[in-house]
PDB file of C-alpha atoms and ligand atoms in Angstrom:
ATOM      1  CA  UNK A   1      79.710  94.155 110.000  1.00 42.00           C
ATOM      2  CA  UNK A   2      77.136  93.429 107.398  1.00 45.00           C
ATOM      3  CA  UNK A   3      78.149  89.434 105.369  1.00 49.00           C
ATOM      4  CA  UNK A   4      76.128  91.107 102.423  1.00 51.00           C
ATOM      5  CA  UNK A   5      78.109  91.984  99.452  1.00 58.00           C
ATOM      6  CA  UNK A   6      77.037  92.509  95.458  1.00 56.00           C
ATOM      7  CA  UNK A   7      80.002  90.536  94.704  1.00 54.00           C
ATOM      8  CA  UNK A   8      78.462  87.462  92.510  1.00 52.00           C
ATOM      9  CA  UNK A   9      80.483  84.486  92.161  1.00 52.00           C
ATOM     10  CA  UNK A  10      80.048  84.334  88.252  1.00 69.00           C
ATOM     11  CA  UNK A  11      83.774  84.257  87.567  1.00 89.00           C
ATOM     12  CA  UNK A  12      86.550  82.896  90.340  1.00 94.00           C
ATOM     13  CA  UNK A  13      88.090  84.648  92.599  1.00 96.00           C
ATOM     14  CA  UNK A  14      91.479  83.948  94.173  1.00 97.00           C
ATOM     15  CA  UNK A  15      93.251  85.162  97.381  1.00 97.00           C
ATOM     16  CA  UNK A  16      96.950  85.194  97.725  1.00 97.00           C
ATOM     17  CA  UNK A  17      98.631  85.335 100.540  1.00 95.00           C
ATOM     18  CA  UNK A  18     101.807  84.465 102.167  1.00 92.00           C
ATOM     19  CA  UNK A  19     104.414  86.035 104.352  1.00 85.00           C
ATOM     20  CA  UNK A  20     107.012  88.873 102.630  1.00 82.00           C
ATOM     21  CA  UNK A  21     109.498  87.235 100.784  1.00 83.00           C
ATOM     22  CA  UNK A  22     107.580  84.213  99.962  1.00 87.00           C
ATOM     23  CA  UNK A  23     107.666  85.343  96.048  1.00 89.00           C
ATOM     24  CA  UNK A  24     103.592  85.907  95.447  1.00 93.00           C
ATOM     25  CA  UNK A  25     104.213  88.855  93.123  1.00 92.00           C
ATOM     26  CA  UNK A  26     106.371  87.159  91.221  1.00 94.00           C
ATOM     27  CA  UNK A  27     103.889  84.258  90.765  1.00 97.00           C
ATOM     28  CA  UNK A  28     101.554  86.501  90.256  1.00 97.00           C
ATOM     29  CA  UNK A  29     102.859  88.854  87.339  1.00 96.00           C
ATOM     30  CA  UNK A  30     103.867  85.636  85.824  1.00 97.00           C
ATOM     31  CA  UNK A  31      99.590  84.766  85.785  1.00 97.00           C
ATOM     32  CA  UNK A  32      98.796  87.499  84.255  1.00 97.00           C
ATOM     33  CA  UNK A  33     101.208  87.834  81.845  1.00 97.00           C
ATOM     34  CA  UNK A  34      99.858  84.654  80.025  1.00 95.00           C
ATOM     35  CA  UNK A  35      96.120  84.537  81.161  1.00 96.00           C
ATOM     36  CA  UNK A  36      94.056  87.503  79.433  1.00 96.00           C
ATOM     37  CA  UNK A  37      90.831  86.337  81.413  1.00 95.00           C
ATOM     38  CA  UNK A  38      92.137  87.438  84.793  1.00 97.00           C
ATOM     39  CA  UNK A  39      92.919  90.503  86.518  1.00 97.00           C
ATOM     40  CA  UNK A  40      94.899  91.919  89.799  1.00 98.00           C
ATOM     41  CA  UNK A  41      93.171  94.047  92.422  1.00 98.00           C
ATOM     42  CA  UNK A  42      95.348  97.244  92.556  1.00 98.00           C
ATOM     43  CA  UNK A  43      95.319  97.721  96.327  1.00 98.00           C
ATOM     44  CA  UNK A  44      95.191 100.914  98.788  1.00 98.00           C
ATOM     45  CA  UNK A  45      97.841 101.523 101.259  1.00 98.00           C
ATOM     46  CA  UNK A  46      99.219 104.091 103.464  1.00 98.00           C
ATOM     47  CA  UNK A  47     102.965 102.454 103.165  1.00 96.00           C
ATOM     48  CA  UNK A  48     105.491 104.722 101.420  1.00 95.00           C
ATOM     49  CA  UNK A  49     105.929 104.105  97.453  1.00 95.00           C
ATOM     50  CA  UNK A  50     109.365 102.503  97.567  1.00 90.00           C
ATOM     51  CA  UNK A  51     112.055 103.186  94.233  1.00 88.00           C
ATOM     52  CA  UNK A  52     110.724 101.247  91.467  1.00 90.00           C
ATOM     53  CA  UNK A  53     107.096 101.489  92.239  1.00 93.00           C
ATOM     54  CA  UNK A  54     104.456 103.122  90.216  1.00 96.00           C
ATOM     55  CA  UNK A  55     101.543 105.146  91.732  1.00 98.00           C
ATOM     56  CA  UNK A  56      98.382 102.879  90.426  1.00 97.00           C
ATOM     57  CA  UNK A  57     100.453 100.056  88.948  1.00 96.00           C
ATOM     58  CA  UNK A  58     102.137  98.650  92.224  1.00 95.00           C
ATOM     59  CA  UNK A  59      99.538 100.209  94.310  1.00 97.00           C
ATOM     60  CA  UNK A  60      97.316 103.430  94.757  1.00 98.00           C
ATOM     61  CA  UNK A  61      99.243 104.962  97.322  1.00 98.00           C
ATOM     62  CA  UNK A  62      97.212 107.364 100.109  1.00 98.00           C
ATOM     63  CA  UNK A  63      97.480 109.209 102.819  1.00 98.00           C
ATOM     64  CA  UNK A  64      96.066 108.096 106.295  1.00 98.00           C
ATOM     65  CA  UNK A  65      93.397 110.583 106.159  1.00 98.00           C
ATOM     66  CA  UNK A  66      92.285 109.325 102.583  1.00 98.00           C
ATOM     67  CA  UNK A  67      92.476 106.078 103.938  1.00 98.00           C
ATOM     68  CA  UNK A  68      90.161 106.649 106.753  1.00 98.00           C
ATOM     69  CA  UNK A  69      87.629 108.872 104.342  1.00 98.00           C
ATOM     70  CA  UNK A  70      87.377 105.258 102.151  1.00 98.00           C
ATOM     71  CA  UNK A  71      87.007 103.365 105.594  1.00 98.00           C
ATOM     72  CA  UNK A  72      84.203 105.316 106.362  1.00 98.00           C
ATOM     73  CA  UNK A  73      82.500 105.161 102.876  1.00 97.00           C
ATOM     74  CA  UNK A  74      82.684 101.774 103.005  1.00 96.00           C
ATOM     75  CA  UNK A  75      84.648 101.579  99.814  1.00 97.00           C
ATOM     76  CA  UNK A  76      86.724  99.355 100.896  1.00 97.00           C
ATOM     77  CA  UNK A  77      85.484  95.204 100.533  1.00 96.00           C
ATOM     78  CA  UNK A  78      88.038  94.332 103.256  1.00 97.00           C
ATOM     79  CA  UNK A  79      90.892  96.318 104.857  1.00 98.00           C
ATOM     80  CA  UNK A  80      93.660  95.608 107.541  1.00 97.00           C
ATOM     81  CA  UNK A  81      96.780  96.935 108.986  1.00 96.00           C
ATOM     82  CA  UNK A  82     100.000  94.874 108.271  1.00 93.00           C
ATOM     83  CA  UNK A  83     103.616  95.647 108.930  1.00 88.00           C
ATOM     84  CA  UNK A  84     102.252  99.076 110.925  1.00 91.00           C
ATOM     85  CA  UNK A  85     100.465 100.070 107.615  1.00 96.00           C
ATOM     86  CA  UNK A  86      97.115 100.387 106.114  1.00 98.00           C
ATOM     87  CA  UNK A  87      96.089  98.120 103.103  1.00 98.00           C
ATOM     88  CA  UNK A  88      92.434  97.801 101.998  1.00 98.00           C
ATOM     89  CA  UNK A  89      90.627  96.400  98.506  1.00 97.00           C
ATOM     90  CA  UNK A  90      88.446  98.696  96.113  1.00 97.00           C
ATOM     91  CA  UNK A  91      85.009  97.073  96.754  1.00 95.00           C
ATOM     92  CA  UNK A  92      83.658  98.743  93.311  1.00 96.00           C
ATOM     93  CA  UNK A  93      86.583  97.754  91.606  1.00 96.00           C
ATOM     94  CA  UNK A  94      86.126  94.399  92.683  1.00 95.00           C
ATOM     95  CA  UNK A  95      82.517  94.623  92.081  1.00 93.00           C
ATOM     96  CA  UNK A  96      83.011  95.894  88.555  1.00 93.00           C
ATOM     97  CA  UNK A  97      85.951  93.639  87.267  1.00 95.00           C
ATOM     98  CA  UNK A  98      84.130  90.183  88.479  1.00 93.00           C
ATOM     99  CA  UNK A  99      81.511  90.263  86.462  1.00 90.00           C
ATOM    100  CA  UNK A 100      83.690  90.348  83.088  1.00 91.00           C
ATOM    101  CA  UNK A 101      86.837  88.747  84.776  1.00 94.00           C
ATOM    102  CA  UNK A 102      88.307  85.968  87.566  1.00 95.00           C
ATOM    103  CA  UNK A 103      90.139  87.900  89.996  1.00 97.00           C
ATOM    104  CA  UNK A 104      93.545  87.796  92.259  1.00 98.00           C
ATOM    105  CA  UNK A 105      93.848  89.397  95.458  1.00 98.00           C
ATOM    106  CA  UNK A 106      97.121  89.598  96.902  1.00 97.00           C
ATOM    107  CA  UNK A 107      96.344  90.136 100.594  1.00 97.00           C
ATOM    108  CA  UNK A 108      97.151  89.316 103.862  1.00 94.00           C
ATOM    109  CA  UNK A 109      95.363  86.836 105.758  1.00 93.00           C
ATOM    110  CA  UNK A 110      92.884  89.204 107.434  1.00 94.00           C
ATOM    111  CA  UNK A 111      91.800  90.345 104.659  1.00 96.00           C
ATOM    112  CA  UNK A 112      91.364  86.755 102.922  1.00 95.00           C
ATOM    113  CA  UNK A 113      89.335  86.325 106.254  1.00 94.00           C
ATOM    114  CA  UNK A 114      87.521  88.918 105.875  1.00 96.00           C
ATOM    115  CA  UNK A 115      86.363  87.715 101.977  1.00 95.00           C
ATOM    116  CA  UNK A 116      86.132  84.244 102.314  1.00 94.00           C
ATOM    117  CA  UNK A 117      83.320  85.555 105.081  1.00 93.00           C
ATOM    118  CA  UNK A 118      81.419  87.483 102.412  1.00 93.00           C
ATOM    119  CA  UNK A 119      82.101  85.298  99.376  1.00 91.00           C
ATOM    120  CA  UNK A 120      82.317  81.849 100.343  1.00 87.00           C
ATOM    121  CA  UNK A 121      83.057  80.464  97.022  1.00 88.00           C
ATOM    122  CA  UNK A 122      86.344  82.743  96.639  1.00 94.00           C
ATOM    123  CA  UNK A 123      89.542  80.122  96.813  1.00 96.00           C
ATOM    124  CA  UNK A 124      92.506  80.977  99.369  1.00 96.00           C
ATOM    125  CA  UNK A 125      95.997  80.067  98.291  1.00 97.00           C
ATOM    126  CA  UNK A 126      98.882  80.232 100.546  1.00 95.00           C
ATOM    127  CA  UNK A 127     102.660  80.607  99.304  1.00 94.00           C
ATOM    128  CA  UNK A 128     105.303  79.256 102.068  1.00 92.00           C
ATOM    129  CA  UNK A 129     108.999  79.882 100.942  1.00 90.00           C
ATOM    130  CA  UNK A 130     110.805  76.311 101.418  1.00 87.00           C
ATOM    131  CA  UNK A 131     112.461  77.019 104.757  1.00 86.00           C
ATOM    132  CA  UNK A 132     113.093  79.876 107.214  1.00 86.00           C
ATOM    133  CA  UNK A 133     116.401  80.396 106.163  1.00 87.00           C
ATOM    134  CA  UNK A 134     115.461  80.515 102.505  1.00 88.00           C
ATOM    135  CA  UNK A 135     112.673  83.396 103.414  1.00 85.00           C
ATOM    136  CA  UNK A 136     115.469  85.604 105.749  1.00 85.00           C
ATOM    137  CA  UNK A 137     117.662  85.425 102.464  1.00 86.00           C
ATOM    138  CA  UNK A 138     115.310  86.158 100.127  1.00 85.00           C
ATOM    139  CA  UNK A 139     113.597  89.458 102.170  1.00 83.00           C
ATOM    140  CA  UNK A 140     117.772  90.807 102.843  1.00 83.00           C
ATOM    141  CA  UNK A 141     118.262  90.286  99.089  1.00 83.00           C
ATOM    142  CA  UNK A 142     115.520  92.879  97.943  1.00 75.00           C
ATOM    143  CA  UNK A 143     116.742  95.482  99.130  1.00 67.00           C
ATOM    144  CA  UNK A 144     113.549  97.612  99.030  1.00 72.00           C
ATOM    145  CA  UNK A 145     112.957  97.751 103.070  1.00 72.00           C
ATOM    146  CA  UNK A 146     114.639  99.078 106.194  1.00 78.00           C
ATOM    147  CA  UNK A 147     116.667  96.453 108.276  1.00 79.00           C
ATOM    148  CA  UNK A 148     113.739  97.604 111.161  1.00 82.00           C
ATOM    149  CA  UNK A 149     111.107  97.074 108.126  1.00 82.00           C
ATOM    150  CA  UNK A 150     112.914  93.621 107.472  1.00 84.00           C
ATOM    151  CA  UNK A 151     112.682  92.163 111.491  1.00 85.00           C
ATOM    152  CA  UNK A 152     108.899  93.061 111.483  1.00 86.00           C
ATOM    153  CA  UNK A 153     108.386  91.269 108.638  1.00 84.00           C
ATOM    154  CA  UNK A 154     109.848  88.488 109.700  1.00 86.00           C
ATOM    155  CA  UNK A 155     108.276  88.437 112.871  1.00 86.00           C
ATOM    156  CA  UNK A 156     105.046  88.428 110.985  1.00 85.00           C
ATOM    157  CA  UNK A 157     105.894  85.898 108.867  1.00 85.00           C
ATOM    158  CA  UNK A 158     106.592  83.369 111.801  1.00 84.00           C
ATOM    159  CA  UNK A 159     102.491  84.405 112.866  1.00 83.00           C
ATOM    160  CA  UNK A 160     101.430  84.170 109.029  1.00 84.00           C
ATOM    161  CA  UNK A 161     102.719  81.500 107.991  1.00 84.00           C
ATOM    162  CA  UNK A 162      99.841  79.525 110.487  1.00 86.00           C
ATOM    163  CA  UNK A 163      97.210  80.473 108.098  1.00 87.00           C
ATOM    164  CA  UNK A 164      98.537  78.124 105.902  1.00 89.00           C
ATOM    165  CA  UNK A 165      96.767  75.156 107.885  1.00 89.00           C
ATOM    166  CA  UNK A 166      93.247  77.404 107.033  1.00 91.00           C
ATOM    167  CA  UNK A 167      94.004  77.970 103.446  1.00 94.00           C
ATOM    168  CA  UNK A 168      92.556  75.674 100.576  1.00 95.00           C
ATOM    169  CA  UNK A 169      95.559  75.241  98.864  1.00 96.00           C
ATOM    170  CA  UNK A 170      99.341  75.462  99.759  1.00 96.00           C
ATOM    171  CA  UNK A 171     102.072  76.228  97.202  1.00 96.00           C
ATOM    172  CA  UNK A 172     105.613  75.907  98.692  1.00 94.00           C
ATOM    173  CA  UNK A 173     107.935  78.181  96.138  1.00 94.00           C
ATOM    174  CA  UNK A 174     111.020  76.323  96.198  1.00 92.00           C
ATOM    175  CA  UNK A 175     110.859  75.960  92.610  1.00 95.00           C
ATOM    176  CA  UNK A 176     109.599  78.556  90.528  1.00 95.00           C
ATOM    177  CA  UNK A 177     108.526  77.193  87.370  1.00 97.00           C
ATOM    178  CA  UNK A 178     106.662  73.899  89.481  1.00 97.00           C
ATOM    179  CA  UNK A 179     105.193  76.846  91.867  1.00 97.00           C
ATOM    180  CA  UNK A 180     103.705  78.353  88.743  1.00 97.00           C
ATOM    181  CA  UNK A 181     102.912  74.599  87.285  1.00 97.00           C
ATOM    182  CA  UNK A 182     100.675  74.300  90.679  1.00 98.00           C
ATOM    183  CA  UNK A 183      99.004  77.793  90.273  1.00 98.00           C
ATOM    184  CA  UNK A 184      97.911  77.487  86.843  1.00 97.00           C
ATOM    185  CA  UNK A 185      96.430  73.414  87.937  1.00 97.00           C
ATOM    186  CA  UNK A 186      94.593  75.639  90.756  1.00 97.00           C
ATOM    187  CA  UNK A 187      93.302  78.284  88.839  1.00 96.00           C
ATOM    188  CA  UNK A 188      92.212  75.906  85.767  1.00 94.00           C
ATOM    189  CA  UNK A 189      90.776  73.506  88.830  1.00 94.00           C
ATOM    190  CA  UNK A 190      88.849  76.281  90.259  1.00 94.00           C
ATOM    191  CA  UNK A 191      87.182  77.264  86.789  1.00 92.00           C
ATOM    192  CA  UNK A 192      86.424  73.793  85.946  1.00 89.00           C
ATOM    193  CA  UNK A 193      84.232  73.608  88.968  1.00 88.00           C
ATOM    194  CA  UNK A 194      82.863  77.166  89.396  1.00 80.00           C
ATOM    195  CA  UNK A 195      79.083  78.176  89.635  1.00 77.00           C
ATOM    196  CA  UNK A 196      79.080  79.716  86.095  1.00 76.00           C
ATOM    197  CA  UNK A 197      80.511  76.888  84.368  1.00 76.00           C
ATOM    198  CA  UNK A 198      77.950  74.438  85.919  1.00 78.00           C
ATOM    199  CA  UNK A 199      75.273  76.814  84.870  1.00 78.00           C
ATOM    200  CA  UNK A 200      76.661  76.375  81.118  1.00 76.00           C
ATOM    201  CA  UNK A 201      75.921  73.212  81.687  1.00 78.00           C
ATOM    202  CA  UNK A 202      72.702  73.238  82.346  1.00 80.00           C
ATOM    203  CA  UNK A 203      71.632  75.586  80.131  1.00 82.00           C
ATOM    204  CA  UNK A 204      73.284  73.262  77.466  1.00 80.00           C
ATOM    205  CA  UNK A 205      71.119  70.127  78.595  1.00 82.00           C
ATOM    206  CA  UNK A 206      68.061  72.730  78.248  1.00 83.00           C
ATOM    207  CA  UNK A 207      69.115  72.568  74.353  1.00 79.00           C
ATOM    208  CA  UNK A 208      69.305  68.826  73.903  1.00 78.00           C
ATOM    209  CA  UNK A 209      66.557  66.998  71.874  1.00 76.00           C
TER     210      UNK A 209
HETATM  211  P1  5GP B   1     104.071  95.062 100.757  1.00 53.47           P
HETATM  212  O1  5GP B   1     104.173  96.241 101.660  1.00 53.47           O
HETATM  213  O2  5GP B   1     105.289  94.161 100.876  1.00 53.47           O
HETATM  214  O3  5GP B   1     103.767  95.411  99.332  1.00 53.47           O
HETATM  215  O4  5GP B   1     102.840  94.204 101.257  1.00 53.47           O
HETATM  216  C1  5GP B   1     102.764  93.810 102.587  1.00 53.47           C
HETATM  217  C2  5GP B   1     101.596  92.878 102.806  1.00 53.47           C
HETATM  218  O5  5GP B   1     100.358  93.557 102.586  1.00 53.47           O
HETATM  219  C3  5GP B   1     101.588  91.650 101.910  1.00 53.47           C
HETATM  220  O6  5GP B   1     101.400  90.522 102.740  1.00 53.47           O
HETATM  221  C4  5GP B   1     100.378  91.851 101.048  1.00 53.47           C
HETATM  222  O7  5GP B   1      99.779  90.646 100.687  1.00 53.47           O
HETATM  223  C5  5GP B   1      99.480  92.674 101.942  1.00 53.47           C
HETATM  224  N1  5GP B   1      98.489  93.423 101.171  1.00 53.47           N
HETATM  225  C6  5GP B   1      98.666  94.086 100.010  1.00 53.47           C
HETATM  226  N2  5GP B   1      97.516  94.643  99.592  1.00 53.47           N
HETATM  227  C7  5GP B   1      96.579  94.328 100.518  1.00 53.47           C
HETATM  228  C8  5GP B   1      95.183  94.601 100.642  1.00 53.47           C
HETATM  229  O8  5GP B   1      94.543  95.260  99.824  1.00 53.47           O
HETATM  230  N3  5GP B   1      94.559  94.108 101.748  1.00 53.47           N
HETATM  231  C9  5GP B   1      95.214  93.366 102.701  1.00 53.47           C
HETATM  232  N4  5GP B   1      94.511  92.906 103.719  1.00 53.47           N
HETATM  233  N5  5GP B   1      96.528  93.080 102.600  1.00 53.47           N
HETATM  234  C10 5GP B   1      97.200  93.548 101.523  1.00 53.47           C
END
């Protein structure tokens, strides 16, 4: 698989991930709710639309032959399989937004693998819920999957929650508002030190007498 990608690091981008449960789209909305300068990937999946989700809002939801049509036109920047279903990132979209934007994706860890391999400067972030019981709660309480739905994800999670250790920052959501306290220090951290600001800076000591 080719590394090359026309994704240019001019503005940050971020990958979320984080077993089921964990609370990531929570954190998330609650970004981009108060910061206009950065945007969500709206992912591809095969999974069912569960009740309260919107076709492109939650997700574009597609069939397995769509699915395999984008695989093939490469229009995907990564992809992977989790929980037995197909979930893959727009690489135009992606391509597109940067350029004007930072950008969150909220994917699973082979698919932060598979970025962080083609854009080296993107920042992994991995939310752990406080403890196991905590996490077994939280995924019963939501009440959107399938007790068989619920066991795989848990499985998962026990096999997820490694990539933690590989991640450049950890978040553990035990408290919400500190969980979003730590995002918002990574996020501002990550612009702070990002390519484009340090070429701001050098144009401005271009301009100095
Ligand atoms: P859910 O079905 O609960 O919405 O999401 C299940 C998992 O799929 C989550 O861990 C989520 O981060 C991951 N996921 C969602 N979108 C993508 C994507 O575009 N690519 C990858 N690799 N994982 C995704």
């Amino acid at each position: 698989m080719s590394n090359r990608t026309n994704v240019d690091s001019k503005k940050c981008l971020f990958l979320i991930s984080g077993a089921s449960g964990t609370g990531k789209t929570s954190l998330v909305g609650n970004i981009l709710k108060s910061d206009p300068n950065i945007d969500l990937s709206i992912s591809f999946t095969t999974r069912k639309q569960r009740g309260q989700e919107v076709n492109d809002r939650d997700y574009h939801f597609v069939s397995e032959e769509q699915f395999d049509m984008m695989v093939k036109e490469s229009e995907f920047i990564e992809w992977a399989e989790v929980h037995g279903n197909l979930y893959g990132t727009s690489r135009k979209w992606l391509e597109n937004t940067i350029r004007e934007k930072d950008v969150i994706l909220e994917i699973d860890h082979q698919g932060a693998s598979q970025i962080r391999e083609k854009i080296s400067e993107s920042v992994s972030i991995f939310i752990l819920p406080p403890c196991w019981r905590t996490l077994k709660e939280r995924l019963a309480n939501r009440a959107t999957d399938s007790n068989d739905s619920i066991d795989l994800r848990l499985v998962n999670a026990k096999k997820e929650m490694f990539w933690a250790l590989s991640s450049d920052y950890v978040i553990i959501n035990d408290d919400f508002d500190r969980a979003i306290e730590e995002l918002r220090a990574i996020i501002m951290s990550a612009r702070l030190t990002s390519r484009q600001r340090r070429r701001d800076i050098l144009e401005m000591l271009k301009d100095l007498p």
